[in-house]
Coordinates of C-alpha atoms (C1' of nucleotides) in Angstrom, one line a residue:
Chain A
M38 CA -33.1 22.8 20.7
P39 CA -29.9 24.9 20.8
T40 CA -26.9 24.2 23.0
V41 CA -25.8 26.8 25.5
T42 CA -24.4 29.9 23.8
G43 CA -20.8 29.4 22.9
T44 CA -20.9 25.7 23.1
D45 CA -21.3 23.1 20.4
D46 CA -21.8 19.4 19.8
V47 CA -18.7 17.9 18.5
F48 CA -19.4 15.2 16.0
G49 CA -18.4 13.6 12.8
E50 CA -15.4 14.9 11.0
V51 CA -14.7 17.5 13.8
A52 CA -14.9 14.8 16.4
E53 CA -12.4 12.8 14.4
K54 CA -10.1 15.7 14.4
F55 CA -10.4 16.2 18.1
E56 CA -9.7 12.5 18.6
F57 CA -6.7 12.7 16.3
L58 CA -5.3 15.8 18.0
E59 CA -5.8 14.4 21.5
N60 CA -4.3 11.0 20.7
F61 CA -1.3 12.6 19.0
A62 CA -0.7 15.0 21.9
R63 CA -0.8 12.1 24.4
G64 CA 1.7 10.1 22.5
Y65 CA 3.9 13.0 21.7
F66 CA 4.1 14.6 25.1
K67 CA 4.4 11.3 26.9
R68 CA 7.3 10.3 24.7
L69 CA 9.0 13.6 25.8
G70 CA 8.6 12.6 29.4
F71 CA 5.5 14.6 30.3
E72 CA 2.9 12.9 32.6
E73 CA -0.8 13.4 32.2
V74 CA -2.8 15.0 35.0
R75 CA -6.5 15.2 34.9
T76 CA -7.5 17.9 37.4
P77 CA -11.1 18.6 38.2
I78 CA -13.2 20.9 36.0
I79 CA -14.5 22.7 39.0
E80 CA -12.1 24.4 41.4
Y81 CA -12.4 26.7 44.4
S82 CA -12.4 30.1 42.9
W83 CA -9.3 31.3 44.9
V84 CA -7.2 29.1 42.7
F85 CA -7.8 31.5 39.8
R86 CA -8.6 34.7 41.6
K87 CA -5.2 34.6 43.3
T88 CA -3.2 33.7 40.3
L89 CA -4.7 35.5 37.3
G90 CA -4.8 38.8 39.0
D91 CA -8.0 40.2 40.6
S92 CA -8.2 42.9 38.0
S93 CA -7.8 40.6 35.0
E94 CA -10.6 40.4 32.5
I95 CA -11.0 36.7 33.1
V96 CA -11.4 37.0 36.9
M97 CA -13.6 40.1 36.7
H98 CA -16.0 39.2 34.0
Q99 CA -15.5 35.8 32.4
M100 CA -15.5 33.1 35.1
Y101 CA -18.5 30.9 35.6
S102 CA -18.7 30.9 39.3
F103 CA -21.3 29.9 41.8
E104 CA -21.7 29.3 45.5
D105 CA -21.8 25.6 46.4
K106 CA -24.3 24.4 48.9
D107 CA -21.8 24.6 51.7
G108 CA -21.2 28.2 50.9
K109 CA -17.9 27.8 49.2
E110 CA -17.3 29.6 46.0
V111 CA -16.6 27.3 43.1
V112 CA -15.7 28.1 39.4
L113 CA -15.5 26.2 36.2
R114 CA -11.8 26.4 35.4
P115 CA -11.0 29.2 32.9
E116 CA -7.5 27.9 32.2
G117 CA -5.2 25.1 33.1
T118 CA -2.0 26.5 34.5
A119 CA -3.3 27.6 37.9
A120 CA -4.9 24.2 38.4
A121 CA -1.8 22.4 37.4
V122 CA 0.2 24.5 39.9
R123 CA -2.3 23.8 42.6
F124 CA -1.9 20.1 41.9
Y125 CA 1.9 20.3 41.7
I126 CA 2.2 22.0 45.1
E127 CA -0.3 19.6 46.7
K128 CA 0.8 16.3 45.4
I129 CA 4.2 16.4 43.6
Q130 CA 6.5 19.1 44.9
S131 CA 7.7 17.4 48.1
A132 CA 8.3 14.1 46.4
K133 CA 10.2 15.5 43.4
P134 CA 10.8 19.2 42.8
R135 CA 11.1 18.8 39.0
A136 CA 8.1 17.6 37.1
K137 CA 6.8 17.7 33.6
L138 CA 3.0 17.6 33.3
F139 CA 0.4 17.8 30.6
Y140 CA -3.3 18.0 30.6
I141 CA -6.1 17.9 28.0
G142 CA -9.6 19.1 28.7
P143 CA -12.3 21.7 28.6
M144 CA -12.1 25.3 29.9
F145 CA -14.8 27.8 30.4
R146 CA -14.9 31.5 29.9
R147 CA -18.0 33.7 29.5
E148 CA -17.0 35.8 26.5
R149 CA -18.9 36.8 23.4
P150 CA -18.3 33.9 21.0
Q151 CA -16.6 34.5 17.7
K152 CA -14.3 32.8 15.3
G153 CA -12.1 30.5 17.3
R154 CA -13.5 31.6 20.6
Y155 CA -16.0 29.6 22.5
R156 CA -17.4 29.6 26.1
Q157 CA -16.4 26.0 26.4
F158 CA -13.2 25.3 24.7
H159 CA -10.4 22.8 25.0
Q160 CA -6.8 23.2 25.8
I161 CA -3.8 20.9 25.6
G162 CA -1.3 22.2 28.0
C163 CA 2.2 21.4 29.2
E164 CA 3.9 22.6 32.3
M165 CA 7.4 22.2 33.5
F166 CA 8.3 22.7 37.2
G167 CA 11.7 23.2 38.7
F168 CA 13.5 24.2 35.6
D169 CA 15.1 27.6 35.4
S170 CA 17.6 27.3 32.6
P171 CA 17.3 29.2 29.4
E172 CA 17.7 25.8 27.7
S173 CA 14.3 24.8 29.2
D174 CA 12.7 27.9 27.7
A175 CA 14.0 27.0 24.3
Y176 CA 13.2 23.4 24.8
I177 CA 9.5 24.0 25.5
I178 CA 9.2 26.4 22.6
F179 CA 10.9 23.8 20.4
I180 CA 8.6 21.0 21.3
L181 CA 5.6 23.2 20.8
S182 CA 6.8 24.1 17.4
E183 CA 7.5 20.5 16.6
F184 CA 4.0 19.6 17.7
F185 CA 2.5 21.8 15.1
R186 CA 5.0 20.7 12.4
N187 CA 4.1 17.1 13.1
I188 CA 0.4 17.6 12.6
G189 CA 1.0 19.6 9.5
V190 CA -0.1 23.0 10.8
Q191 CA 1.8 26.0 9.3
H192 CA 2.7 28.4 12.0
K193 CA 5.1 31.1 13.2
I194 CA 6.4 31.7 16.6
E195 CA 6.9 35.0 18.3
V196 CA 8.9 35.4 21.5
N197 CA 9.4 38.2 24.0
S198 CA 10.4 38.8 27.6
V199 CA 8.1 40.6 29.9
G200 CA 10.8 40.9 32.6
C201 CA 10.6 40.4 36.3
P202 CA 9.3 42.4 39.3
T203 CA 12.5 44.4 39.3
C204 CA 12.5 45.5 35.7
R205 CA 8.9 45.4 34.6
P206 CA 7.7 48.3 36.9
R207 CA 10.5 50.4 35.4
Y208 CA 9.2 49.7 31.9
S209 CA 5.7 50.3 33.0
S210 CA 6.4 53.7 34.3
A211 CA 8.5 54.6 31.2
L212 CA 5.5 53.5 29.1
K213 CA 3.1 55.5 31.2
E214 CA 5.3 58.6 30.9
F215 CA 5.6 58.1 27.1
F216 CA 1.9 57.8 26.6
E217 CA 1.2 60.7 29.0
A218 CA 1.8 63.2 26.2
K219 CA 0.0 61.3 23.5
T220 CA -3.7 61.1 22.7
L221 CA -5.0 57.7 23.1
C222 CA -8.3 55.9 22.4
E223 CA -10.8 55.6 25.1
D224 CA -9.9 52.1 26.1
C225 CA -6.3 52.9 26.2
Q226 CA -6.9 55.8 28.6
K227 CA -8.0 53.2 31.1
R228 CA -5.3 50.8 30.2
K229 CA -2.7 53.5 30.9
E230 CA -3.6 53.3 34.6
R231 CA -4.4 49.7 35.0
N232 CA -1.9 47.9 32.7
P233 CA 0.0 50.2 30.4
L234 CA 1.6 47.1 28.7
R235 CA -1.7 46.3 27.1
I236 CA -1.7 49.5 25.1
L237 CA 1.0 47.9 22.9
D238 CA -1.7 45.5 21.7
C239 CA -4.2 48.2 20.8
K240 CA -5.5 48.1 17.2
K241 CA -6.4 51.7 17.1
D242 CA -3.4 53.5 18.5
I243 CA -1.0 51.8 16.2
E244 CA 0.7 55.0 15.1
V245 CA 1.3 56.1 18.6
V246 CA 2.5 52.7 19.8
K247 CA 5.1 52.5 17.0
D248 CA 7.5 54.8 18.8
A249 CA 6.9 53.5 22.3
P250 CA 9.8 52.4 24.3
N251 CA 10.8 48.7 23.8
I252 CA 10.6 46.4 26.8
L253 CA 13.8 44.7 25.8
D254 CA 15.7 47.9 26.5
F255 CA 14.5 47.9 30.0
L256 CA 15.2 44.4 31.1
C257 CA 17.4 44.0 34.2
Q258 CA 20.8 42.4 33.7
K259 CA 19.5 39.0 34.9
C260 CA 16.4 39.0 32.6
K261 CA 18.4 40.4 29.7
S262 CA 21.1 37.7 29.8
H263 CA 18.5 35.0 30.4
F264 CA 16.6 36.1 27.4
E265 CA 19.6 36.3 25.2
L266 CA 20.6 32.8 26.2
V267 CA 17.0 31.6 25.4
L268 CA 17.4 33.1 21.9
N269 CA 20.7 31.4 21.4
N270 CA 19.3 28.1 22.5
L271 CA 16.4 28.5 20.2
K272 CA 18.9 28.7 17.4
N273 CA 20.6 25.6 18.7
F274 CA 17.3 23.8 18.5
G275 CA 16.8 25.1 15.0
V276 CA 13.6 26.8 15.8
K277 CA 12.4 29.5 13.5
F278 CA 11.0 32.5 15.4
E279 CA 10.6 36.2 15.5
I280 CA 11.2 38.6 18.4
N281 CA 8.1 40.6 19.0
P282 CA 8.5 43.1 21.9
K283 CA 4.9 43.9 21.8
I284 CA 3.7 40.5 23.0
V285 CA 2.0 41.0 26.4
R286 CA 0.3 38.1 28.0
G287 CA -3.1 38.6 29.5
L288 CA -2.4 36.6 32.6
D289 CA -0.5 38.4 35.4
Y290 CA 1.6 35.5 36.4
Y291 CA 4.1 35.5 33.5
T292 CA 7.7 36.5 34.1
G293 CA 10.5 36.6 31.6
T294 CA 10.1 34.6 28.4
V295 CA 6.7 34.6 26.8
F296 CA 5.7 33.3 23.4
E297 CA 2.8 33.0 21.1
V298 CA 2.1 30.7 18.1
F299 CA 0.2 32.1 15.2
S300 CA -1.3 30.3 12.3
T301 CA -0.5 31.7 8.9
K302 CA -4.2 31.3 8.2
F303 CA -5.9 33.5 10.8
S304 CA -5.0 36.1 13.3
N305 CA -5.7 34.3 16.6
A306 CA -2.9 32.8 18.5
I307 CA -3.3 29.0 18.4
A308 CA -1.0 28.4 21.3
A309 CA 0.8 30.5 23.9
G310 CA 2.8 30.3 27.0
G311 CA 5.8 31.4 28.9
R312 CA 7.7 31.4 32.1
Y313 CA 6.0 32.0 35.5
D314 CA 8.8 31.7 38.1
L315 CA 6.9 33.3 40.9
L316 CA 3.6 31.6 40.7
V317 CA 4.3 28.4 42.7
E318 CA 5.6 30.4 45.6
F319 CA 2.8 32.9 45.3
M320 CA 0.3 30.0 45.5
G321 CA 1.9 28.7 48.7
G322 CA 4.5 26.3 47.4
H323 CA 8.2 26.3 47.8
P324 CA 9.8 28.8 45.4
T325 CA 10.0 26.9 42.1
P326 CA 10.7 28.2 38.7
A327 CA 8.2 27.0 36.1
L328 CA 7.1 27.4 32.5
G329 CA 4.5 26.1 30.2
F330 CA 2.1 26.6 27.3
A331 CA -1.4 25.9 26.2
I332 CA -2.6 24.9 22.8
G333 CA -6.1 25.9 21.7
V334 CA -7.7 22.7 20.5
E335 CA -10.7 24.3 18.6
R336 CA -8.4 26.7 16.8
T337 CA -6.0 24.0 15.9
V338 CA -8.7 21.7 14.8
D339 CA -9.8 24.4 12.4
L340 CA -6.5 24.2 10.7
L341 CA -6.2 20.5 10.6
E342 CA -6.6 18.7 7.3
L343 CA -7.1 15.1 7.9
S344 CA -6.4 12.7 5.0
S345 CA -9.6 13.3 3.0
E346 CA -10.0 9.7 1.9
R347 CA -11.6 8.0 4.9
N348 CA -10.6 4.4 4.7
R349 CA -13.2 1.8 4.3
L350 CA -13.1 -0.5 7.3
G351 CA -14.7 -3.7 8.5
L352 CA -17.2 -6.3 7.5
F353 CA -21.0 -5.9 7.5
I354 CA -23.3 -8.9 7.2
C355 CA -26.3 -8.7 4.9
Y356 CA -28.8 -11.5 4.4
T357 CA -32.2 -12.5 3.0
S358 CA -34.9 -14.3 4.9
E359 CA -33.5 -17.7 3.9
G360 CA -30.1 -16.8 5.3
K361 CA -31.2 -15.0 8.4
Q362 CA -30.5 -17.8 10.9
K363 CA -27.2 -18.6 9.4
A364 CA -26.3 -14.9 9.4
F365 CA -27.1 -14.6 13.1
D366 CA -25.1 -17.8 13.9
F367 CA -22.2 -16.4 12.0
F368 CA -22.4 -13.1 13.7
T369 CA -22.6 -14.5 17.2
R370 CA -19.8 -17.0 16.5
V371 CA -17.5 -14.3 15.4
V372 CA -18.4 -12.0 18.2
V373 CA -17.6 -14.6 20.9
S374 CA -14.3 -15.5 19.3
L375 CA -13.1 -12.0 18.4
N376 CA -9.9 -12.3 20.4
L377 CA -9.0 -15.6 18.7
I378 CA -9.5 -14.0 15.4
S379 CA -7.2 -11.1 16.2
A380 CA -4.6 -13.6 17.3
G381 CA -5.1 -15.9 14.3
K382 CA -2.9 -15.3 11.3
G383 CA -2.5 -17.1 8.0
G384 CA -4.9 -18.7 5.6
T385 CA -5.3 -17.4 2.1
S386 CA -4.8 -13.7 1.5
H387 CA -8.6 -13.3 1.5
V388 CA -8.9 -15.0 4.8
G389 CA -6.2 -12.8 6.3
E390 CA -7.7 -9.6 4.9
I391 CA -11.2 -10.4 6.1
R392 CA -10.0 -11.3 9.5
E393 CA -8.1 -8.0 9.7
H394 CA -11.2 -6.1 8.9
I395 CA -13.4 -8.0 11.2
V396 CA -11.1 -7.1 14.1
K397 CA -11.4 -3.4 13.2
R398 CA -15.1 -3.2 12.7
F399 CA -17.8 -5.8 12.5
D400 CA -21.6 -5.5 12.4
I401 CA -24.7 -7.2 11.1
S402 CA -27.8 -5.8 9.5
V403 CA -30.8 -5.6 11.8
E404 CA -33.0 -4.7 8.8
G405 CA -33.0 -8.1 7.2
T406 CA -36.6 -7.7 6.1
K407 CA -35.5 -4.9 3.8
S408 CA -34.2 -5.7 0.4
L409 CA -30.6 -6.8 0.0
K410 CA -30.1 -3.7 -2.0
S411 CA -30.9 -1.4 0.8
Q412 CA -28.7 -3.4 3.2
V413 CA -25.8 -3.1 0.9
R414 CA -26.5 0.5 0.4
Y415 CA -26.4 1.0 4.1
A416 CA -23.1 -0.8 4.4
D417 CA -21.7 1.4 1.7
S418 CA -23.0 4.6 3.3
Q419 CA -21.4 3.5 6.5
N420 CA -18.0 3.0 4.8
F421 CA -17.7 -0.7 5.4
R422 CA -14.9 -2.3 3.3
F423 CA -16.5 -5.8 3.0
I424 CA -19.9 -7.2 3.1
A425 CA -20.9 -10.8 3.8
I426 CA -24.0 -12.0 2.0
I427 CA -25.9 -14.9 3.3
G428 CA -29.0 -15.9 1.3
K429 CA -30.6 -18.9 -0.4
N430 CA -27.7 -19.5 -2.7
E431 CA -25.2 -19.5 0.1
I432 CA -27.3 -21.9 2.2
E433 CA -27.5 -24.3 -0.7
K434 CA -23.8 -24.2 -1.4
G435 CA -22.8 -24.0 2.2
V436 CA -20.7 -20.9 1.7
I437 CA -20.7 -17.2 2.5
T438 CA -20.3 -14.6 -0.2
F439 CA -17.9 -11.8 0.5
R440 CA -17.8 -8.6 -1.5
D441 CA -15.1 -6.0 -1.4
L442 CA -16.9 -2.7 -1.7
Q443 CA -13.7 -0.8 -2.4
N444 CA -12.4 -2.8 -5.3
S445 CA -15.8 -4.2 -6.5
Y446 CA -15.1 -7.9 -6.6
Q447 CA -16.6 -10.8 -4.7
F448 CA -15.8 -14.4 -3.8
E449 CA -17.2 -17.2 -1.8
M450 CA -15.7 -18.9 1.2
K451 CA -16.7 -21.5 3.7
E452 CA -17.4 -20.2 7.2
D453 CA -14.9 -22.7 8.8
E454 CA -12.2 -21.6 6.4
L455 CA -12.4 -18.1 7.9
L456 CA -12.8 -19.0 11.6
F457 CA -10.4 -21.9 12.0
Chain B
rG58 C1' -19.8 44.6 28.1
rU59 C1' -19.9 47.7 22.9
rG60 C1' -20.9 47.9 17.5
rG61 C1' -22.6 45.6 12.9
rA62 C1' -24.8 41.7 9.7
rC63 C1' -28.0 37.6 9.5
rG64 C1' -31.9 33.7 11.2
rU65 C1' -36.6 29.9 5.3
rA66 C1' -36.2 21.6 4.8
rG67 C1' -30.6 17.8 7.9
rC68 C1' -27.0 21.2 4.8
rU69 C1' -26.3 25.4 1.0
rC70 C1' -29.6 28.9 -0.5
rA71 C1' -34.1 30.9 -3.7
rA72 C1' -39.1 33.4 -3.4
rC73 C1' -40.2 40.8 -8.1
rU74 C1' -42.8 46.8 -5.1
rG75 C1' -46.2 42.4 0.9
rG76 C1' -50.4 38.1 -2.9
rA77 C1' -51.1 29.9 -2.6
rA78 C1' -43.3 28.1 0.7
rG79 C1' -39.3 26.3 -3.7
rA80 C1' -34.5 24.2 -5.8
rG81 C1' -29.8 21.6 -5.4
rC82 C1' -27.3 18.4 -2.2
rA83 C1' -28.4 14.9 1.7
rC84 C1' -31.9 11.1 3.3
rG85 C1' -35.6 6.9 2.0
rG86 C1' -37.7 3.8 -1.9
rG87 C1' -38.1 2.1 -7.0
rA88 C1' -36.2 1.1 -12.3
rC89 C1' -32.1 -3.7 -11.4
rU90 C1' -37.6 -10.0 -9.0
rG91 C1' -30.2 -11.4 -4.3
rU92 C1' -25.7 -6.7 -4.6
rG93 C1' -23.4 -0.2 -3.0
rG94 C1' -21.0 3.8 -6.1
rC95 C1' -23.1 6.1 -12.2
rU96 C1' -28.0 7.4 -14.5
rC97 C1' -33.4 8.2 -14.4
rC98 C1' -38.1 8.3 -11.6
rC99 C1' -40.8 8.7 -7.1
rG100 C1' -41.2 10.0 -2.0
rG101 C1' -40.8 11.9 3.2
rG102 C1' -39.6 16.1 5.5
rG103 C1' -41.1 23.6 7.1
rU104 C1' -45.6 26.6 13.2
rU105 C1' -40.2 30.7 7.4
rG106 C1' -36.0 31.1 15.4
rC107 C1' -39.8 32.8 19.0
rG108 C1' -43.6 36.6 20.6
rG109 C1' -46.4 40.7 19.5
rG110 C1' -47.9 44.7 15.9
rU111 C1' -49.5 46.9 10.9
rU112 C1' -52.5 44.8 6.8
rC113 C1' -58.0 42.0 3.4
rG114 C1' -53.4 39.3 3.3
rA115 C1' -46.5 39.0 6.3
rG116 C1' -40.9 34.8 4.8
rC117 C1' -40.8 40.0 3.2
rC118 C1' -42.8 46.0 6.9
rC119 C1' -42.5 47.6 12.5
rC120 C1' -41.3 46.5 17.8
rG121 C1' -39.4 43.0 21.3
rU122 C1' -36.9 38.6 22.4
rC123 C1' -33.6 34.5 21.6
rG124 C1' -29.8 32.6 18.6
rU125 C1' -25.7 32.6 15.0
rC126 C1' -21.7 35.0 12.7
rC127 C1' -18.1 39.2 12.4
rA128 C1' -15.4 43.1 14.7
rC129 C1' -14.0 45.6 19.4
rC130 C1' -12.8 44.2 24.4
rC131 C1' -10.2 40.0 26.0
rC132 C1' -7.8 35.6 24.9
rA133 C1' -6.1 29.4 23.5

RNA sequence: GUGGACGUAGCUCAACUGGAAGAGCACGGGACUGUGGCUCCCGGGGUUGCGGGUUCGAGCCCCGUCGUCCACCCCA
């Protein structure tokens, strides 16, 4: 029973990495003043058609769209920015023009799956609205870089400026003119007409592209000085980066600063973003500068190395037939007073330690008719730190045996000693 | 959407030119009669992705289909 092409069940170690990444991102971005927004996974299709560009690959071929029963066309969101902008205009803008938002969630694109690319994938994205300063560009690149540094992912950052509606067309036509005389691969022939900037990305025409005009030489005065200030501020933040004039974002809405984050391990960008000063207005809001980025969760998870030693946690109760009733009594007694246990401190070091672990994880064997051995083996395989053993001996002596599976020693304790 | 490689046990992979489907790991049990990890023994698990075809006989050959992976396209 396979899952839908390009989707997968996330479980075990990978699920732990997802959890770690999402938890870290929430804490990190909240601390930096970003607020989480959970926009719907389905949106009316105009949200993306309008913003990504009707001729973009995503809109043309990759969106999961369908007609709802009321005849409205609905899509599974292919990216997060457009939805965040829609939300900002609708619910935030009139109350406070400046806003810092972040989101975490699944996106959908019907592409052919391959390494680091899935049809359902997850992004962690940040968007800043109402900020036009070059400091804000540098800031958002800085926090992105720090994000990866904090989770121990080696990376490098490349930045560029794609200009604005006054300078980009000039560059476009210069490029077109330059390539006119050259022989290009089949794909690039089409790109020349549709979006000449894309030719810079081509893997076949590398030789031809090498001498192509540089976009940075074509920036208008405003874009040029902004970009220079961004670079200066990046230095102020101490961010290591490279300028790569060949970076072209696939989404039409970018203006000015754009950037991509590459892992040193594989060629895909693990995060990318940039400025999109015209998008809010374009979608019907008041003119508002904005910028943001999205982090590819699956791609990042691939690079995560969690501390390999998974800690043993918790207490697991094992018992024999003679101890069954007492084991169940102990279990229920602990479960009903779990909040007291977490509040309670003190006792011997053993008591404190056992209590600590009970709070984290606590369970009882429901296979008490099996041998004690197999119950202990189960506890071990489930990575419990302690087991409690309740059998004939314990009943007779009025105690419970505790065994530390990590350090291989055991001791006896009275139940009341632990719980009161 | 284009091109290529590959689908055998939960996982990683064997099976000579077509001739009775195997191993390691994992899982379960036992040796250790009340105690995990180490060792040894035993055990459960397969319509060889699916559907056709060729053949006395197909995991192997042919066709189709689905899926996975890789590259292109595109992109996080």
